């Protein structure tokens, strides 16, 4: 009882009475070497917008043994489009299309015993509740980045995953790309000397949502879209219609996303964390610029390395500065200085190697079958998301903050600690597991 109460004190319990979901899946929960019926794994997709459709294609092209059998969305036109897209993928891979089921409420999808695992591609403010419920339902989980909207939500996702022995892959797929892995191994093995500073170029911190109210379309259950977040009226910028092919801007606004600091930061700060071997830790100090600004935050690690949120010359990119050179990495380049050949140079047999994955989606499949951790496990995703969320707190409070990565709390700052979580609306409760 004391352990549960302590956990809830940390997580900042916001609401009571979330409905329990305790369906046992077709496979033995947590068993070694699980192989689903007919040697395939049935997928349910939660969130069928732009990113959900992209993930459907990725899984269809890379993982023939993953079979979409269910989908859920509160926006019916998007759900209908996704179902037709899924049927095309099923037919292409030689699977029957009749079993594809559509739901408005994700808990109905979780209650489907045919679903072995879920892909969560809903907006960020839903990730924690959906992932906790999926773990309770015995489903393995692929959850888009940034994994969580607050530190407390991320920690709850880790604890629920561990409690129910689930396999959880975070969508930080850059860890499965050769150039990012090579950059990390160059840094770890001292090819540019001792790392002193890391510059990360990503966009702006989170902002308040001041969009005017609009009438919600009939095809959208807007109240359910808002879900556990504090309520505000519909605006098309938050949930654009199906014919508008964009990444929606909900990601910029408080209570729905964390700005580009979390959206792209979850990719690029993740590489910094990986290179430093900090997948289960994080910075100990957050030092914002003296005057309000959208750049300039310094994040200091216990070993003295400083990570700067700064526009250093290339966008959505990371620059590692060592005592003997530099490594610069983005999705479009890998550059090394002064030895330009390092970018393509093979490592020595004696060098330290990181987890090898060249396919983020197959890596999840392998982990589900072996019941081992994938390359971007839930703890890894949580620590990266936490770094981003803490950066937003520092920008907003405009004062230096001391952070304890082990206790996951600020030192001597009660107001900052309150910002590790947020209130949940109605009967939703991400701590109920």
Coordinates of N, CA and C in Angstrom, one line a residue, residues 141-244:
X141 N 3.5 -3.1 -27.4 CA 3.3 -1.7 -27.7 C 4.4 -1.1 -28.6
X142 N 4.0 -0.5 -29.7 CA 4.8 0.4 -30.4 C 4.2 1.8 -30.3
X143 N 4.9 2.7 -29.6 CA 4.3 4.1 -29.4 C 5.2 5.1 -30.0
X144 N 4.6 6.0 -30.7 CA 5.3 7.1 -31.4 C 6.0 8.0 -30.4
X145 N 7.0 8.7 -30.9 CA 7.7 9.7 -30.1 C 7.0 11.1 -30.3
X146 N 7.3 12.0 -29.4 CA 7.8 11.8 -28.1 C 6.9 10.9 -27.2
X147 N 7.6 10.0 -26.5 CA 6.8 9.0 -25.8 C 5.8 9.5 -24.9
X148 N 6.1 10.5 -24.1 CA 5.2 11.0 -23.1 C 5.1 12.5 -23.1
X149 N 4.0 13.1 -22.6 CA 3.9 14.5 -22.5 C 4.4 15.1 -21.2
X150 N 4.5 14.3 -20.2 CA 5.1 14.8 -18.9 C 6.0 13.7 -18.4
X151 N 6.9 14.1 -17.4 CA 7.7 13.1 -16.7 C 6.9 12.1 -16.0
X152 N 5.9 12.5 -15.4 CA 5.1 11.5 -14.6 C 4.4 10.5 -15.5
X153 N 3.9 11.0 -16.7 CA 3.3 10.0 -17.6 C 4.3 9.0 -18.2
X154 N 5.5 9.5 -18.5 CA 6.5 8.6 -18.9 C 6.9 7.5 -17.9
X155 N 7.0 7.9 -16.7 CA 7.3 7.0 -15.6 C 6.2 5.9 -15.4
X156 N 5.0 6.4 -15.6 CA 3.9 5.5 -15.5 C 3.9 4.4 -16.6
X157 N 4.2 4.9 -17.8 CA 4.3 4.0 -18.9 C 5.4 2.9 -18.7
X158 N 6.5 3.3 -18.1 CA 7.6 2.4 -17.8 C 7.1 1.4 -16.8
X159 N 6.5 1.8 -15.7 CA 6.0 0.9 -14.7 C 5.0 0.0 -15.1
X160 N 4.0 0.5 -15.9 CA 3.0 -0.4 -16.4 C 3.5 -1.5 -17.4
X161 N 4.5 -1.0 -18.2 CA 5.1 -2.0 -19.2 C 5.8 -3.1 -18.4
X162 N 6.6 -2.7 -17.4 CA 7.3 -3.7 -16.6 C 6.3 -4.6 -15.8
X163 N 5.3 -4.0 -15.2 CA 4.4 -4.8 -14.4 C 3.7 -5.9 -15.2
X164 N 3.3 -5.6 -16.4 CA 2.6 -6.5 -17.2 C 3.4 -7.3 -18.2
X165 N 4.8 -7.1 -18.1 CA 5.7 -7.8 -18.9 C 5.5 -7.6 -20.4
X166 N 5.4 -6.4 -20.8 CA 5.1 -6.1 -22.2 C 6.4 -5.7 -22.9
X167 N 6.4 -5.8 -24.2 CA 7.5 -5.4 -25.0 C 7.1 -4.0 -25.6
X168 N 7.9 -3.0 -25.4 CA 7.6 -1.6 -25.8 C 8.7 -1.0 -26.6
X169 N 8.3 -0.7 -27.9 CA 9.3 0.0 -28.8 C 8.8 1.4 -29.0
X170 N 9.7 2.4 -28.7 CA 9.4 3.8 -28.9 C 9.8 4.1 -30.4
X171 N 9.1 5.0 -31.0 CA 9.3 5.3 -32.4 C 10.5 6.2 -32.7
X172 N 11.6 6.1 -31.9 CA 12.8 6.8 -32.2 C 13.6 6.0 -33.2
X173 N 13.2 6.0 -34.5 CA 13.7 5.0 -35.5 C 15.1 5.4 -35.9
X174 N 15.6 6.6 -35.6 CA 16.9 7.0 -36.0 C 18.0 6.0 -35.4
X175 N 17.6 5.4 -34.3 CA 18.5 4.4 -33.7 C 18.8 3.2 -34.5
X176 N 17.9 3.0 -35.5 CA 18.0 1.9 -36.4 C 18.6 2.3 -37.8
X177 N 19.2 3.5 -37.8 CA 19.8 4.0 -39.1 C 21.3 4.0 -39.0
X178 N 22.0 3.6 -40.0 CA 23.4 3.4 -40.0 C 24.2 4.6 -39.6
X179 N 23.9 5.8 -40.2 CA 24.7 7.0 -39.9 C 24.6 7.4 -38.5
X180 N 23.4 7.4 -37.9 CA 23.3 7.8 -36.5 C 24.0 6.8 -35.6
X181 N 23.9 5.5 -35.9 CA 24.6 4.5 -35.1 C 26.1 4.7 -35.2
X182 N 26.6 5.0 -36.4 CA 28.1 5.2 -36.6 C 28.6 6.4 -35.9
X183 N 27.8 7.5 -35.9 CA 28.1 8.7 -35.2 C 28.3 8.4 -33.7
X184 N 27.3 7.7 -33.2 CA 27.3 7.4 -31.8 C 28.5 6.5 -31.4
X185 N 28.9 5.6 -32.2 CA 30.0 4.7 -31.9 C 31.4 5.5 -32.1
X186 N 31.4 6.4 -33.0 CA 32.6 7.3 -33.1 C 32.8 8.1 -31.9
X187 N 31.7 8.7 -31.3 CA 31.8 9.5 -30.1 C 32.2 8.6 -28.9
X188 N 31.5 7.4 -28.8 CA 31.8 6.6 -27.6 C 33.2 6.0 -27.6
X189 N 33.8 5.8 -28.8 CA 35.1 5.3 -28.8 C 36.2 6.3 -28.9
X190 N 35.9 7.5 -28.7 CA 36.9 8.6 -28.5 C 37.6 9.0 -29.8
X191 N 36.9 8.8 -31.0 CA 37.5 9.2 -32.2 C 37.7 10.7 -32.4
X192 N 36.9 11.5 -31.6 CA 37.1 12.9 -31.6 C 37.5 13.4 -30.2
X193 N 38.1 12.5 -29.5 CA 38.6 12.9 -28.1 C 37.5 12.9 -27.1
X194 N 37.7 13.6 -26.0 CA 36.8 13.7 -25.0 C 35.7 14.7 -25.3
X195 N 34.4 14.3 -25.2 CA 33.3 15.2 -25.5 C 33.2 16.2 -24.4
X196 N 33.1 17.5 -24.9 CA 33.0 18.6 -23.9 C 31.6 19.3 -24.1
X197 N 31.1 19.3 -25.3 CA 29.9 20.0 -25.6 C 29.1 19.4 -26.8
X198 N 27.8 19.4 -26.7 CA 26.9 18.9 -27.8 C 25.9 20.0 -28.1
X199 N 25.8 20.3 -29.4 CA 24.9 21.3 -29.8 C 23.7 20.6 -30.6
X200 N 22.5 20.9 -30.1 CA 21.3 20.3 -30.8 C 20.4 21.4 -31.3
X201 N 20.2 21.3 -32.6 CA 19.4 22.3 -33.3 C 18.0 21.7 -33.6
X202 N 17.0 22.1 -32.8 CA 15.6 21.8 -33.1 C 14.8 23.1 -32.9
X203 N 13.5 23.0 -33.1 CA 12.7 24.2 -33.1 C 12.3 24.7 -31.7
X204 N 11.1 25.4 -31.6 CA 10.8 26.1 -30.5 C 10.2 25.3 -29.3
X205 N 10.2 25.9 -28.1 CA 9.5 25.3 -27.0 C 8.0 25.4 -27.2
X206 N 7.3 24.7 -26.2 CA 5.8 24.7 -26.3 C 5.2 26.1 -26.1
X207 N 4.0 26.3 -26.6 CA 3.3 27.6 -26.4 C 1.9 27.3 -26.0
X208 N 1.3 28.3 -25.4 CA -0.1 28.2 -25.0 C -1.0 28.2 -26.2
X209 N -2.1 27.5 -26.2 CA -3.0 27.4 -27.3 C -4.1 28.5 -27.2
X210 N -4.0 29.5 -28.1 CA -4.9 30.6 -28.2 C -5.8 30.6 -29.5
X211 N -5.9 29.5 -30.1 CA -6.7 29.4 -31.3 C -8.2 29.7 -31.0
X212 N -8.9 30.4 -31.9 CA -10.3 30.7 -31.7 C -11.1 29.4 -31.9
X213 N -12.3 29.4 -31.3 CA -13.2 28.3 -31.3 C -13.8 28.2 -32.7
X214 N -14.0 26.9 -33.2 CA -14.7 26.6 -34.4 C -15.7 25.5 -34.2
X215 N -16.6 25.3 -35.1 CA -17.6 24.2 -35.0 C -16.9 22.9 -35.4
X216 N -17.0 21.9 -34.6 CA -16.3 20.6 -34.9 C -17.1 19.9 -36.0
X217 N -16.4 19.3 -37.0 CA -17.1 18.5 -38.0 C -17.9 17.3 -37.4
X218 N -19.0 16.9 -38.1 CA -19.8 15.9 -37.5 C -19.1 14.5 -37.5
X219 N -18.1 14.3 -38.3 CA -17.4 13.1 -38.4 C -16.4 12.9 -37.2
X220 N -16.2 14.0 -36.4 CA -15.2 14.0 -35.4 C -15.9 14.0 -34.0
X221 N -15.5 13.1 -33.1 CA -15.9 13.1 -31.7 C -14.9 14.0 -31.0
X222 N -15.1 15.3 -30.9 CA -14.2 16.2 -30.4 C -13.9 16.0 -28.9
X223 N -14.9 15.7 -28.2 CA -14.8 15.5 -26.7 C -13.8 14.4 -26.5
X224 N -13.9 13.3 -27.3 CA -13.0 12.2 -27.1 C -11.6 12.5 -27.6
X225 N -11.5 13.3 -28.6 CA -10.2 13.7 -29.1 C -9.4 14.4 -28.0
X226 N -10.1 15.4 -27.4 CA -9.5 16.1 -26.2 C -9.1 15.1 -25.1
X227 N -10.0 14.2 -24.9 CA -9.8 13.1 -23.9 C -9.4 13.5 -22.5
X228 N -8.2 13.1 -22.1 CA -7.8 13.4 -20.7 C -7.3 14.8 -20.5
X229 N -7.0 15.6 -21.6 CA -6.5 16.9 -21.4 C -7.6 17.9 -21.0
X230 N -7.2 19.1 -20.5 CA -8.2 20.1 -20.1 C -8.9 20.5 -21.4
X231 N -10.2 20.7 -21.3 CA -11.0 20.9 -22.5 C -10.8 22.3 -23.1
X232 N -10.8 22.3 -24.4 CA -10.9 23.5 -25.2 C -11.7 23.2 -26.5
X233 N -12.3 24.2 -27.1 CA -13.1 24.0 -28.3 C -12.2 23.6 -29.5
X234 N -12.9 23.0 -30.5 CA -12.2 22.5 -31.7 C -11.6 23.7 -32.5
X235 N -10.5 23.4 -33.2 CA -10.0 24.3 -34.2 C -9.3 23.3 -35.2
X236 N -9.5 23.6 -36.5 CA -9.0 22.7 -37.6 C -7.5 22.6 -37.6
X237 N -6.8 23.5 -37.0 CA -5.3 23.4 -36.9 C -4.9 22.3 -36.0
X238 N -5.8 22.0 -35.0 CA -5.5 20.9 -34.1 C -5.8 19.5 -34.7
X239 N -6.9 19.5 -35.5 CA -7.3 18.2 -36.1 C -7.8 18.5 -37.5
X240 N -6.9 18.7 -38.5 CA -7.3 19.0 -39.8 C -8.1 17.9 -40.5
X241 N -8.9 18.2 -41.5 CA -9.7 17.2 -42.2 C -8.8 16.3 -43.0
X242 N -9.4 15.1 -43.4 CA -8.6 14.1 -44.0 C -7.9 14.5 -45.3
X243 N -8.5 15.4 -46.0 CA -7.9 15.9 -47.3 C -6.7 16.8 -47.1
X244 N -6.5 17.3 -45.9 CA -5.3 18.2 -45.7 C -4.2 17.3 -45.2

